[in-house]
Coordinates of C-alpha atoms in Angstrom, one line a residue:
Chain E
X1 CA -32.4 0.6 27.2
X2 CA -32.6 4.2 26.1
X3 CA -28.9 4.4 26.4
X4 CA -28.4 1.6 24.0
X5 CA -30.7 3.1 21.4
X6 CA -28.8 6.3 21.5
X7 CA -25.5 4.5 21.1
X8 CA -26.9 2.5 18.3
X9 CA -28.2 5.6 16.6
X10 CA -24.9 7.4 16.9
X11 CA -23.2 4.4 15.4
X12 CA -25.5 4.4 12.4
X13 CA -25.0 8.1 11.9
X14 CA -21.2 7.7 12.0
X15 CA -21.3 4.8 9.6
X16 CA -23.6 6.4 7.1
X17 CA -21.7 9.7 7.2
X18 CA -18.9 8.0 5.4
X19 CA -21.2 7.1 2.6
X20 CA -22.0 10.6 1.5
X21 CA -20.6 11.2 -2.0
X22 CA -20.8 13.4 -4.9
X23 CA -23.4 11.8 -7.1
X24 CA -23.3 12.0 -10.9
X25 CA -27.0 12.1 -11.4
X26 CA -28.0 11.6 -15.0
X27 CA -28.5 14.8 -16.9
X28 CA -26.4 16.8 -14.5
X29 CA -23.1 17.7 -16.2
X30 CA -20.6 16.5 -13.6
X31 CA -17.3 14.6 -14.0
X32 CA -14.8 13.4 -11.4
X33 CA -11.3 13.0 -12.8
X34 CA -8.3 11.5 -11.2
X35 CA -5.4 14.0 -11.4
X36 CA -1.9 12.7 -11.5
X37 CA 1.4 14.4 -12.0
X38 CA 4.2 13.6 -14.4
X39 CA 5.3 14.1 -18.0
X40 CA 3.2 11.2 -19.2
X41 CA 0.1 12.9 -17.9
X42 CA 1.0 16.3 -19.4
X43 CA -2.2 16.6 -21.6
X44 CA -4.3 16.2 -18.4
X45 CA -2.5 19.2 -16.9
X46 CA -3.0 21.2 -20.1
X47 CA -6.7 20.3 -20.2
X48 CA -7.1 21.6 -16.6
X49 CA -4.9 24.7 -17.0
X50 CA -6.6 25.8 -20.3
X51 CA -10.2 25.0 -19.1
X52 CA -10.7 22.8 -22.2
X53 CA -13.5 20.7 -20.6
X54 CA -15.3 23.9 -19.4
X55 CA -15.0 25.2 -23.0
X56 CA -16.3 22.0 -24.7
X57 CA -19.1 21.4 -22.2
X58 CA -20.4 24.7 -20.8
X59 CA -21.8 24.5 -17.3
X60 CA -19.9 21.4 -16.5
X61 CA -18.9 20.8 -12.9
X62 CA -15.4 19.1 -12.7
X63 CA -13.9 17.7 -9.6
X64 CA -10.2 16.9 -9.8
X65 CA -9.3 14.2 -7.4
X66 CA -5.7 13.9 -6.3
X67 CA -4.6 10.3 -6.7
X68 CA -1.1 8.9 -6.8
X69 CA -1.6 5.2 -7.5
X70 CA -3.4 3.2 -10.1
X71 CA -4.9 0.8 -7.5
X72 CA -6.5 3.8 -5.7
X73 CA -8.0 5.0 -9.0
X74 CA -9.6 1.6 -9.6
X75 CA -10.9 1.4 -6.1
X76 CA -12.4 4.8 -6.3
X77 CA -14.1 3.9 -9.6
X78 CA -15.6 0.7 -8.0
X79 CA -16.8 2.9 -5.1
X80 CA -18.4 5.2 -7.7
X81 CA -16.4 8.2 -6.6
X82 CA -14.6 8.7 -9.9
X83 CA -15.7 8.8 -13.5
X84 CA -12.4 9.0 -15.4
X85 CA -8.7 8.3 -14.8
X86 CA -5.4 7.8 -16.5
X87 CA -3.3 4.7 -16.2
X88 CA -1.1 2.2 -18.0
X89 CA -2.7 -0.7 -19.9
X90 CA -1.9 -3.7 -17.6
X91 CA -3.6 -2.2 -14.5
X92 CA -6.6 -1.4 -16.7
X93 CA -6.7 -5.0 -18.0
X94 CA -6.5 -6.4 -14.4
X95 CA -9.6 -4.3 -13.6
X96 CA -11.4 -5.5 -16.7
X97 CA -10.4 -9.1 -15.9
X98 CA -12.0 -8.8 -12.5
X99 CA -15.3 -7.5 -13.9
X100 CA -15.0 -3.8 -13.7
X101 CA -17.4 -1.9 -16.0
X102 CA -15.0 0.4 -17.8
X103 CA -13.4 0.9 -21.1
X104 CA -10.5 2.8 -22.6
X105 CA -11.7 6.2 -24.0
X106 CA -8.4 7.5 -25.4
X107 CA -4.7 7.0 -25.7
X108 CA -2.7 9.6 -23.9
X109 CA 1.1 9.2 -24.1
X110 CA 4.1 7.1 -24.8
X111 CA 7.2 8.1 -22.9
X112 CA 10.7 6.7 -22.5
X113 CA 10.7 3.8 -20.0
X114 CA 13.6 1.5 -19.1
X115 CA 15.5 -0.6 -16.7
X116 CA 18.4 1.3 -15.2
X117 CA 21.2 -0.5 -13.4
X118 CA 24.7 0.1 -12.1
X119 CA 27.2 0.0 -14.9
X120 CA 28.6 -3.2 -13.5
X121 CA 25.5 -5.0 -14.8
X122 CA 25.2 -5.2 -18.6
X123 CA 22.2 -7.4 -19.2
X124 CA 19.2 -9.0 -17.6
X125 CA 21.2 -12.3 -17.4
X126 CA 23.8 -10.6 -15.2
X127 CA 21.3 -9.6 -12.5
X128 CA 22.2 -12.0 -9.7
X129 CA 20.1 -13.3 -6.9
X130 CA 21.3 -10.6 -4.6
X131 CA 20.2 -7.8 -6.9
X132 CA 17.0 -6.1 -6.1
X133 CA 14.8 -4.5 -8.8
X134 CA 12.5 -1.6 -7.8
X135 CA 9.2 -1.3 -9.7
X136 CA 6.2 0.9 -8.7
X137 CA 4.1 -2.2 -7.9
X138 CA 3.4 -5.8 -9.1
X139 CA 1.0 -5.8 -12.0
X140 CA 2.3 -2.3 -13.1
X141 CA 3.3 -1.7 -16.7
X142 CA 7.0 -1.7 -15.5
X143 CA 6.6 -5.1 -13.9
X144 CA 4.8 -6.6 -17.0
X145 CA 7.5 -5.2 -19.3
X146 CA 10.2 -6.8 -17.2
X147 CA 8.3 -10.1 -17.2
X148 CA 8.0 -9.8 -21.1
X149 CA 11.8 -9.4 -21.3
X150 CA 12.4 -12.3 -19.0
X151 CA 10.0 -14.4 -21.0
X152 CA 11.8 -13.7 -24.2
X153 CA 15.4 -14.0 -22.8
X154 CA 14.9 -16.9 -20.4
X155 CA 11.5 -18.4 -21.2
X156 CA 10.5 -17.7 -17.6
X157 CA 8.4 -14.5 -17.0
X158 CA 8.6 -15.0 -13.3
X159 CA 12.4 -15.3 -13.2
X160 CA 13.0 -12.0 -11.4
X161 CA 9.7 -11.8 -9.5
X162 CA 11.2 -12.7 -6.1
X163 CA 13.7 -9.9 -6.5
X164 CA 11.2 -7.1 -6.9
X165 CA 10.9 -4.3 -4.5
X166 CA 7.8 -2.1 -4.6
X167 CA 8.8 1.5 -4.4
X168 CA 7.3 4.6 -5.9
X169 CA 9.3 6.3 -8.6
X170 CA 11.0 8.9 -6.4
X171 CA 11.7 6.3 -3.6
X172 CA 13.0 3.9 -6.2
X173 CA 15.4 6.5 -7.6
X174 CA 16.7 7.3 -4.2
X175 CA 17.2 3.7 -3.3
X176 CA 19.1 3.0 -6.6
X177 CA 21.3 6.1 -6.4
X178 CA 22.1 5.6 -2.7
X179 CA 23.8 2.4 -3.7
X180 CA 22.1 0.0 -1.3
X181 CA 20.5 -3.3 -2.0
X182 CA 18.4 -1.9 -4.9
X183 CA 20.7 -2.3 -8.0
X184 CA 18.1 -1.9 -10.7
X185 CA 15.0 0.3 -11.2
X186 CA 12.4 0.0 -13.9
X187 CA 11.1 3.6 -14.3
X188 CA 10.0 6.2 -16.7
X189 CA 10.4 9.9 -17.6
X190 CA 11.7 12.0 -15.8
X191 CA 13.2 9.7 -13.3
X192 CA 14.8 7.7 -16.1
X193 CA 16.7 10.7 -17.4
X194 CA 17.8 11.8 -14.0
X195 CA 19.2 8.3 -13.2
X196 CA 20.9 8.1 -16.5
X197 CA 22.5 11.5 -16.0
X198 CA 24.1 10.1 -12.8
X199 CA 27.6 8.6 -13.3
X200 CA 27.7 4.9 -12.6
X201 CA 24.2 4.0 -14.0
X202 CA 23.1 3.0 -17.4
X203 CA 20.0 1.5 -19.1
X204 CA 20.1 -2.1 -20.0
X205 CA 16.6 -2.5 -21.4
X206 CA 14.1 0.0 -22.8
X207 CA 10.3 -0.4 -22.6
X208 CA 10.0 -0.7 -26.3
X209 CA 12.7 -3.4 -26.5
X210 CA 10.9 -5.3 -23.7
X211 CA 7.5 -4.9 -25.4
X212 CA 8.9 -5.5 -28.9
X213 CA 7.5 -2.4 -30.4
X214 CA 5.6 0.8 -29.5
X215 CA 2.8 0.9 -27.0
X216 CA 0.7 3.5 -25.2
X217 CA 2.2 4.1 -21.8
X218 CA -0.8 5.9 -20.4
X219 CA -4.4 5.7 -21.6
X220 CA -7.6 7.4 -20.4
X221 CA -10.3 5.2 -19.0
X222 CA -13.9 6.0 -18.1
X223 CA -16.6 4.1 -16.4
X224 CA -19.6 2.7 -18.3
X225 CA -21.8 4.9 -16.1
X226 CA -20.2 8.1 -17.4
X227 CA -20.2 6.9 -21.0
X228 CA -23.9 5.7 -21.0
X229 CA -25.6 8.2 -18.7
X230 CA -23.7 11.3 -19.6
X231 CA -22.7 11.0 -23.3
X232 CA -22.3 14.8 -23.6
X233 CA -19.8 14.9 -20.8
X234 CA -18.0 11.8 -22.2
X235 CA -17.7 13.4 -25.6
X236 CA -16.4 16.6 -24.2
X237 CA -13.9 14.7 -22.1
X238 CA -12.6 12.9 -25.2
X239 CA -12.5 16.0 -27.3
X240 CA -10.6 17.9 -24.6
X241 CA -8.0 15.3 -24.2
X242 CA -7.5 15.4 -28.0
X243 CA -7.3 19.2 -28.0
X244 CA -4.7 19.1 -25.2
X245 CA -2.6 16.6 -27.1
X246 CA -2.8 18.7 -30.3
X247 CA -1.8 21.8 -28.3
X248 CA 1.3 20.0 -26.9
X249 CA 2.3 18.7 -30.3
X250 CA 1.7 22.1 -32.0
X251 CA 3.0 24.4 -29.3
X252 CA 5.5 22.6 -27.2
X253 CA 7.1 25.8 -26.0
X254 CA 3.8 27.2 -24.6
X255 CA 2.9 23.8 -23.2
X256 CA 6.3 23.6 -21.4
X257 CA 5.6 27.0 -19.9
X258 CA 2.3 25.9 -18.5
X259 CA 3.7 22.6 -17.2
X260 CA 6.8 24.0 -15.7
X261 CA 4.6 26.1 -13.5
X262 CA 2.4 23.2 -12.5
X263 CA 5.3 20.8 -11.9
X264 CA 7.8 23.4 -10.5
X265 CA 10.4 22.3 -13.0
X266 CA 12.6 24.5 -15.2
X267 CA 10.9 25.2 -18.5
X268 CA 13.8 24.1 -20.7
X269 CA 13.8 20.7 -18.9
X270 CA 10.1 20.2 -19.4
X271 CA 10.4 21.2 -23.1
X272 CA 13.2 18.6 -23.5
X273 CA 11.0 15.9 -22.1
X274 CA 8.0 16.9 -24.2
X275 CA 10.0 16.9 -27.4
X276 CA 12.2 13.9 -26.8
X277 CA 12.3 11.4 -29.6
X278 CA 10.6 8.6 -27.6
X279 CA 7.9 10.8 -26.2
X280 CA 4.7 10.8 -28.1
X281 CA 1.3 12.2 -27.2
X282 CA -1.5 10.6 -29.2
X283 CA -5.1 9.5 -28.8
X284 CA -4.4 6.2 -30.6
X285 CA -4.3 3.3 -28.2
X286 CA -1.4 1.0 -29.0
X287 CA -0.6 -2.5 -27.6
X288 CA -3.7 -3.7 -25.8
X289 CA -3.8 -7.0 -27.6
X290 CA -0.1 -7.8 -27.0
X291 CA -0.3 -6.9 -23.4
X292 CA -3.5 -8.9 -22.9
X293 CA -2.2 -12.0 -24.8
X294 CA 1.0 -12.0 -22.7
X295 CA -0.8 -11.5 -19.4
X296 CA -3.2 -14.3 -20.2
X297 CA -0.4 -16.6 -21.1
X298 CA 1.5 -15.8 -17.9
X299 CA -1.6 -16.1 -15.7
X300 CA -1.9 -12.4 -14.7
X301 CA -5.3 -12.4 -16.5
X302 CA -8.0 -15.1 -16.6
X303 CA -10.1 -13.7 -19.4
X304 CA -8.9 -13.8 -23.0
X305 CA -9.3 -10.7 -25.1
X306 CA -10.9 -11.7 -28.4
X307 CA -11.0 -8.3 -29.9
X308 CA -9.6 -5.0 -28.6
X309 CA -12.9 -3.4 -29.7
X310 CA -14.6 -4.9 -26.6
X311 CA -12.5 -3.0 -24.1
X312 CA -12.4 0.4 -25.8
X313 CA -15.3 2.7 -26.4
X314 CA -16.5 3.2 -30.0
X315 CA -14.8 6.0 -31.9
X316 CA -11.6 5.4 -30.0
X317 CA -8.6 4.7 -32.4
X318 CA -6.4 1.7 -31.7
X319 CA -3.7 -0.2 -33.4
X320 CA -1.8 -3.2 -32.4
Chain C
X1 CA -31.6 -10.4 32.1
X2 CA -30.7 -13.8 30.6
X3 CA -29.3 -12.1 27.5
X4 CA -27.2 -9.8 29.5
X5 CA -25.7 -12.8 31.4
X6 CA -24.6 -14.3 28.0
X7 CA -22.6 -11.1 27.1
X8 CA -20.8 -11.1 30.5
X9 CA -19.3 -14.5 29.7
X10 CA -15.7 -14.6 28.4
X11 CA -16.9 -16.0 25.1
X12 CA -19.0 -12.9 24.4
X13 CA -16.4 -11.7 21.9
X14 CA -17.2 -14.7 19.7
X15 CA -20.9 -14.0 19.8
X16 CA -20.3 -10.5 18.6
X17 CA -18.0 -11.8 15.9
X18 CA -20.7 -14.2 14.7
X19 CA -23.3 -11.4 14.7
X20 CA -20.9 -9.2 12.6
X21 CA -20.3 -12.1 10.1
X22 CA -24.1 -12.5 9.7
X23 CA -24.5 -8.8 9.1
X24 CA -21.7 -8.9 6.6
X25 CA -23.2 -11.8 4.7
X26 CA -26.7 -10.2 4.6
X27 CA -25.2 -7.0 3.3
X28 CA -23.2 -8.7 0.7
X29 CA -26.1 -10.8 -0.5
X30 CA -29.0 -8.4 -0.3
X31 CA -27.6 -4.9 -0.6
X32 CA -26.8 -3.5 -4.1
X33 CA -23.0 -3.5 -3.5
X34 CA -20.3 -4.5 -6.0
X35 CA -18.6 -7.8 -5.1
X36 CA -15.4 -6.0 -6.0
X37 CA -15.9 -3.9 -2.9
X38 CA -17.9 -6.2 -0.7
X39 CA -17.4 -9.9 -1.5
X40 CA -19.5 -12.5 0.3
X41 CA -18.1 -14.7 3.0
X42 CA -18.0 -17.7 0.7
X43 CA -15.7 -15.8 -1.7
X44 CA -13.5 -14.6 1.1
X45 CA -13.3 -18.1 2.6
X46 CA -12.6 -19.6 -0.8
X47 CA -9.8 -17.1 -1.3
X48 CA -8.4 -17.9 2.2
X49 CA -8.5 -21.7 1.6
X50 CA -6.9 -21.3 -1.8
X51 CA -4.1 -19.2 -0.4
X52 CA -3.5 -21.7 2.4
X53 CA -3.4 -24.6 0.0
X54 CA -1.8 -23.2 -3.1
X55 CA -0.2 -20.0 -1.9
X56 CA 2.3 -18.9 0.6
X57 CA 0.0 -17.3 3.1
X58 CA 1.0 -19.4 6.1
X59 CA 4.7 -19.0 5.3
X60 CA 4.1 -15.3 4.8
X61 CA 2.4 -15.1 8.2
X62 CA 5.3 -17.0 9.8
X63 CA 7.7 -14.6 8.1
X64 CA 5.9 -11.6 9.6
X65 CA 5.6 -13.1 13.0
X66 CA 9.2 -14.1 13.0
X67 CA 10.3 -10.5 12.2
X68 CA 8.1 -9.2 15.0
X69 CA 9.5 -11.7 17.5
X70 CA 13.0 -10.6 16.6
X71 CA 12.0 -6.9 16.7
X72 CA 10.2 -7.4 20.0
X73 CA 13.2 -9.1 21.5
X74 CA 15.6 -6.4 20.4
X75 CA 13.2 -3.7 21.5
X76 CA 12.5 -5.2 24.9
X77 CA 16.2 -5.7 25.6
X78 CA 17.1 -2.1 24.6
X79 CA 14.1 -0.7 26.5
X80 CA 15.1 -2.7 29.6
X81 CA 18.7 -1.3 29.4
X82 CA 17.6 2.3 28.9
X83 CA 14.9 2.1 31.6
X84 CA 17.1 0.5 34.1
X85 CA 19.9 3.0 33.5
X86 CA 17.3 5.8 33.9
X87 CA 16.3 4.5 37.3
X88 CA 19.9 4.4 38.4
X89 CA 21.2 7.6 36.9
X90 CA 19.1 10.8 36.8
X91 CA 21.4 12.1 34.0
X92 CA 20.6 9.2 31.8
X93 CA 16.9 9.5 32.8
X94 CA 16.8 13.0 31.3
X95 CA 18.4 11.7 28.1
X96 CA 15.8 8.8 27.9
X97 CA 13.0 11.3 28.5
X98 CA 14.3 13.5 25.6
X99 CA 14.6 10.5 23.3
X100 CA 11.0 9.3 24.2
X101 CA 9.5 12.8 23.6
X102 CA 11.3 13.1 20.3
X103 CA 10.7 9.6 18.9
X104 CA 7.6 8.3 20.5
X105 CA 5.1 10.4 18.5
X106 CA 7.0 9.7 15.3
X107 CA 5.4 7.0 13.2
X108 CA 7.9 4.6 11.7
X109 CA 6.2 4.9 8.3
X110 CA 7.1 8.6 8.3
X111 CA 10.8 7.6 8.5
X112 CA 10.5 5.2 5.6
X113 CA 12.0 7.5 3.0
X114 CA 15.0 8.0 5.2
X115 CA 15.3 4.3 6.1
X116 CA 15.5 3.4 2.4
X117 CA 18.5 5.7 2.2
X118 CA 20.1 4.5 5.3
X119 CA 19.6 0.7 5.3
X120 CA 17.9 0.0 2.0
X121 CA 14.7 -2.0 1.6
X122 CA 15.3 -5.5 2.9
X123 CA 14.1 -7.2 6.1
X124 CA 16.6 -5.1 8.1
X125 CA 14.6 -2.0 7.2
X126 CA 11.3 -3.6 8.3
X127 CA 13.1 -4.7 11.5
X128 CA 14.2 -1.2 12.1
X129 CA 10.6 0.1 11.8
X130 CA 9.4 -2.6 14.2
X131 CA 12.1 -1.9 16.8
X132 CA 11.3 1.8 16.5
X133 CA 7.7 1.2 17.2
X134 CA 8.4 -1.2 20.1
X135 CA 11.1 0.6 21.9
X136 CA 9.4 3.9 23.0
X137 CA 6.1 2.6 24.5
X138 CA 8.1 -0.2 26.2
X139 CA 10.5 2.4 27.8
X140 CA 7.5 4.5 29.0
X141 CA 5.9 1.5 30.6
X142 CA 9.1 0.1 32.1
X143 CA 10.3 3.4 33.6
X144 CA 6.8 3.9 35.0
X145 CA 6.9 0.4 36.4
X146 CA 10.3 0.8 38.0
X147 CA 9.4 4.1 39.5
X148 CA 6.2 2.6 41.0
X149 CA 8.2 0.0 43.0
X150 CA 7.7 0.8 46.7
X151 CA 10.9 1.8 48.4
X152 CA 10.5 -0.9 50.9
X153 CA 11.0 -3.6 48.3
X154 CA 14.3 -2.2 47.3
X155 CA 15.3 -2.0 51.0
X156 CA 14.4 -5.7 51.3
X157 CA 16.9 -6.3 48.4
X158 CA 19.6 -4.4 50.3
X159 CA 18.8 -6.5 53.4
X160 CA 19.5 -9.6 51.4
X161 CA 22.7 -7.9 50.1
X162 CA 21.6 -8.5 46.5
X163 CA 24.0 -7.1 43.9
X164 CA 22.6 -5.1 41.0
X165 CA 21.9 -8.0 38.8
X166 CA 20.2 -9.9 41.6
X167 CA 18.0 -7.0 42.5
X168 CA 17.0 -6.5 38.9
X169 CA 15.9 -10.2 38.6
X170 CA 14.5 -10.7 42.0
X171 CA 13.0 -7.3 42.9
X172 CA 12.6 -4.9 39.9
X173 CA 11.2 -7.3 37.3
X174 CA 8.6 -9.2 39.4
X175 CA 7.5 -6.0 41.2
X176 CA 6.9 -4.1 37.9
X177 CA 5.7 -7.1 35.9
X178 CA 2.1 -5.8 35.4
X179 CA 3.7 -2.7 33.8
X180 CA 6.0 -4.8 31.7
X181 CA 3.2 -6.9 30.4
X182 CA 1.1 -3.9 29.6
X183 CA 4.1 -2.5 27.8
X184 CA 4.6 -5.7 26.0
X185 CA 1.0 -5.7 24.8
X186 CA 1.2 -2.2 23.5
X187 CA 4.6 -2.9 21.9
X188 CA 3.3 -6.1 20.2
X189 CA 0.3 -4.2 18.8
X190 CA 2.5 -1.3 17.6
X191 CA 5.1 -3.6 16.2
X192 CA 2.5 -5.8 14.4
X193 CA 1.0 -2.8 12.7
X194 CA 4.3 -1.3 11.8
X195 CA 5.5 -4.5 10.3
X196 CA 2.4 -4.9 8.1
X197 CA 2.5 -1.3 7.0
X198 CA 6.2 -1.5 6.1
X199 CA 5.7 -4.8 4.2
X200 CA 2.9 -3.1 2.2
X201 CA 5.4 -0.5 1.1
X202 CA 8.5 -2.5 0.6
X203 CA 7.0 -5.7 -0.7
X204 CA 8.7 -9.0 -1.0
X205 CA 12.3 -7.8 -0.8
X206 CA 13.8 -11.1 -1.8
X207 CA 11.7 -14.1 -1.0
X208 CA 8.1 -14.5 -0.3
X209 CA 7.5 -11.4 1.9
X210 CA 5.1 -11.1 4.8
X211 CA 1.4 -10.9 5.3
X212 CA 1.4 -7.2 4.5
X213 CA 2.9 -8.0 1.1
X214 CA 0.2 -10.7 0.6
X215 CA -2.5 -8.0 1.0
X216 CA -0.7 -5.5 -1.2
X217 CA -0.3 -8.1 -3.9
X218 CA -4.0 -9.0 -3.7
X219 CA -4.9 -5.4 -3.9
X220 CA -2.8 -4.6 -7.0
X221 CA -4.3 -7.6 -8.8
X222 CA -7.8 -6.5 -7.7
X223 CA -8.5 -9.7 -5.7
X224 CA -10.7 -8.1 -3.1
X225 CA -11.7 -11.4 -1.5
X226 CA -8.0 -12.1 -1.1
X227 CA -7.5 -8.7 0.6
X228 CA -10.2 -9.6 3.1
X229 CA -8.7 -13.1 3.6
X230 CA -5.4 -11.4 4.5
X231 CA -7.2 -9.1 6.9
X232 CA -9.0 -12.0 8.5
X233 CA -5.6 -13.8 9.1
X234 CA -4.3 -10.6 10.8
X235 CA -7.4 -10.4 13.0
X236 CA -7.1 -14.1 13.9
X237 CA -3.5 -13.8 14.9
X238 CA -4.3 -10.6 16.9
X239 CA -7.0 -12.4 18.8
X240 CA -4.8 -15.5 19.3
X241 CA -1.9 -13.4 20.7
X242 CA -4.2 -11.3 22.9
X243 CA -6.3 -14.2 24.3
X244 CA -3.9 -17.1 24.4
X245 CA -0.4 -15.8 24.6
X246 CA -0.9 -12.8 26.8
X247 CA -3.9 -14.4 28.6
X248 CA -1.7 -17.3 29.7
X249 CA 1.2 -15.1 30.6
X250 CA -1.0 -12.9 32.8
X251 CA -2.7 -15.9 34.4
X252 CA 0.6 -17.6 35.3
X253 CA 2.3 -14.5 36.7
X254 CA 0.5 -11.3 37.8
X255 CA -2.9 -12.9 38.3
X256 CA -1.4 -15.8 40.2
X257 CA 0.7 -13.5 42.3
X258 CA -2.2 -11.1 42.9
X259 CA -0.3 -8.0 41.7
X260 CA -2.6 -7.1 38.9

């Protein structure tokens, strides 16, 4: 009997050890932010490199969590291991639709997005049944943009759904350029530019064409818990993102220097991305109502968004 | 003592499963956990039933199982050839040994970026991952099985003047069958896992995809109950294959012959 008690006790210890987590106790100035790489997340990197959060909220303890996937960020927020993260609008809406207690705190960036194909394909209609289209994942902004274009061109948002292949941006680029069964790739900066610079590939649809206007590619999202229990940290977070964006817009050269170190890319290349005509860093959130209406109509969402104000925190700018 | 007797019965597994389900339900109902992380059994069951009726889950399961059967078939044939050649030729044996030591510890998933470049992202790529994960453990078990055959059995074969093919079928296979079945069990488990992982990365490359894709899809649309429903299906298939398929196979061969 004693043996069993010991075994049971060991099991309990092992199980509960996994539950240890960094708490955000009210009053304590702590924030856990998902860190992601890429031109679209440039202000996050600037915020980190320049210590903007530390400056705006002295004494703050920041833990930067490495994440490479929106679903992982959502899951980490459900598990209360993350307070803030950056993602596209559709994955945010899916979380909201399923009852997650979070809202958009800030816009972050709009970058060039587009569907790249072999030059033998000139339009969506020319994509045959044998063609495979790589997207980061179903429900991603790339997938929704493709569905929007299919809805407009063919009246059937699901037309190409059975031809999707889920591949991360770098894997998708490799698959496209290697000339295998993947013949199209819906991607974003900087993979988009790299693919377009390769002979034999061109863009047949841009994100803005698919959306029918401009939209925020990445927005910053925080949990209700952070916003309510730690208003000081929340305000500092928002202010720091704003300052980072202003810095990039006012001093692109310096920003490119910081980013080229962080991303291990040539400074001139980063500067070209930052200052591209279609790249815009702004705190204004654009496009939530359009995304949400479309996703409701096509069944990706169950809840209807009556007013964008209900899914963004007060004082956050938005336009539609 | 009575309680102990219950857990010695073959159905003990199911008692434990029921206990776990009860513990699950109590936690979901009473503990302050988010239903997004820890849905109750009703929600999971509802998601499962919904997927069976309205969705493709059964077809997706069949798709995954079909891929594995093909992969297992290819893997077993290749493993058999390599193992047999190794038994006959010491030179080939050293080659097989080298291959096993290089590839056996290499997870198929680690090869995925290369597989995408070599063969693309379709079912062929998933099949490649399955064969890779089936082949090496199967070879290990087969060569061990062939080596463990007592010399006297082979001599009996010579007495009967069996040719090579006859001695494979009549001597080598039956004499090492317990090793072969053990190898098959390991290979099945490895192949099953590899297939699901690969599906979760490639997705439905044309068509409905497999059960791994089902789970991935539920995950990205935040349908946690659906994710658990998919996992339940995988567990159910695992138990079915272990208990029914392999159980029957062992009962009718090695247990009947008394070689296990």
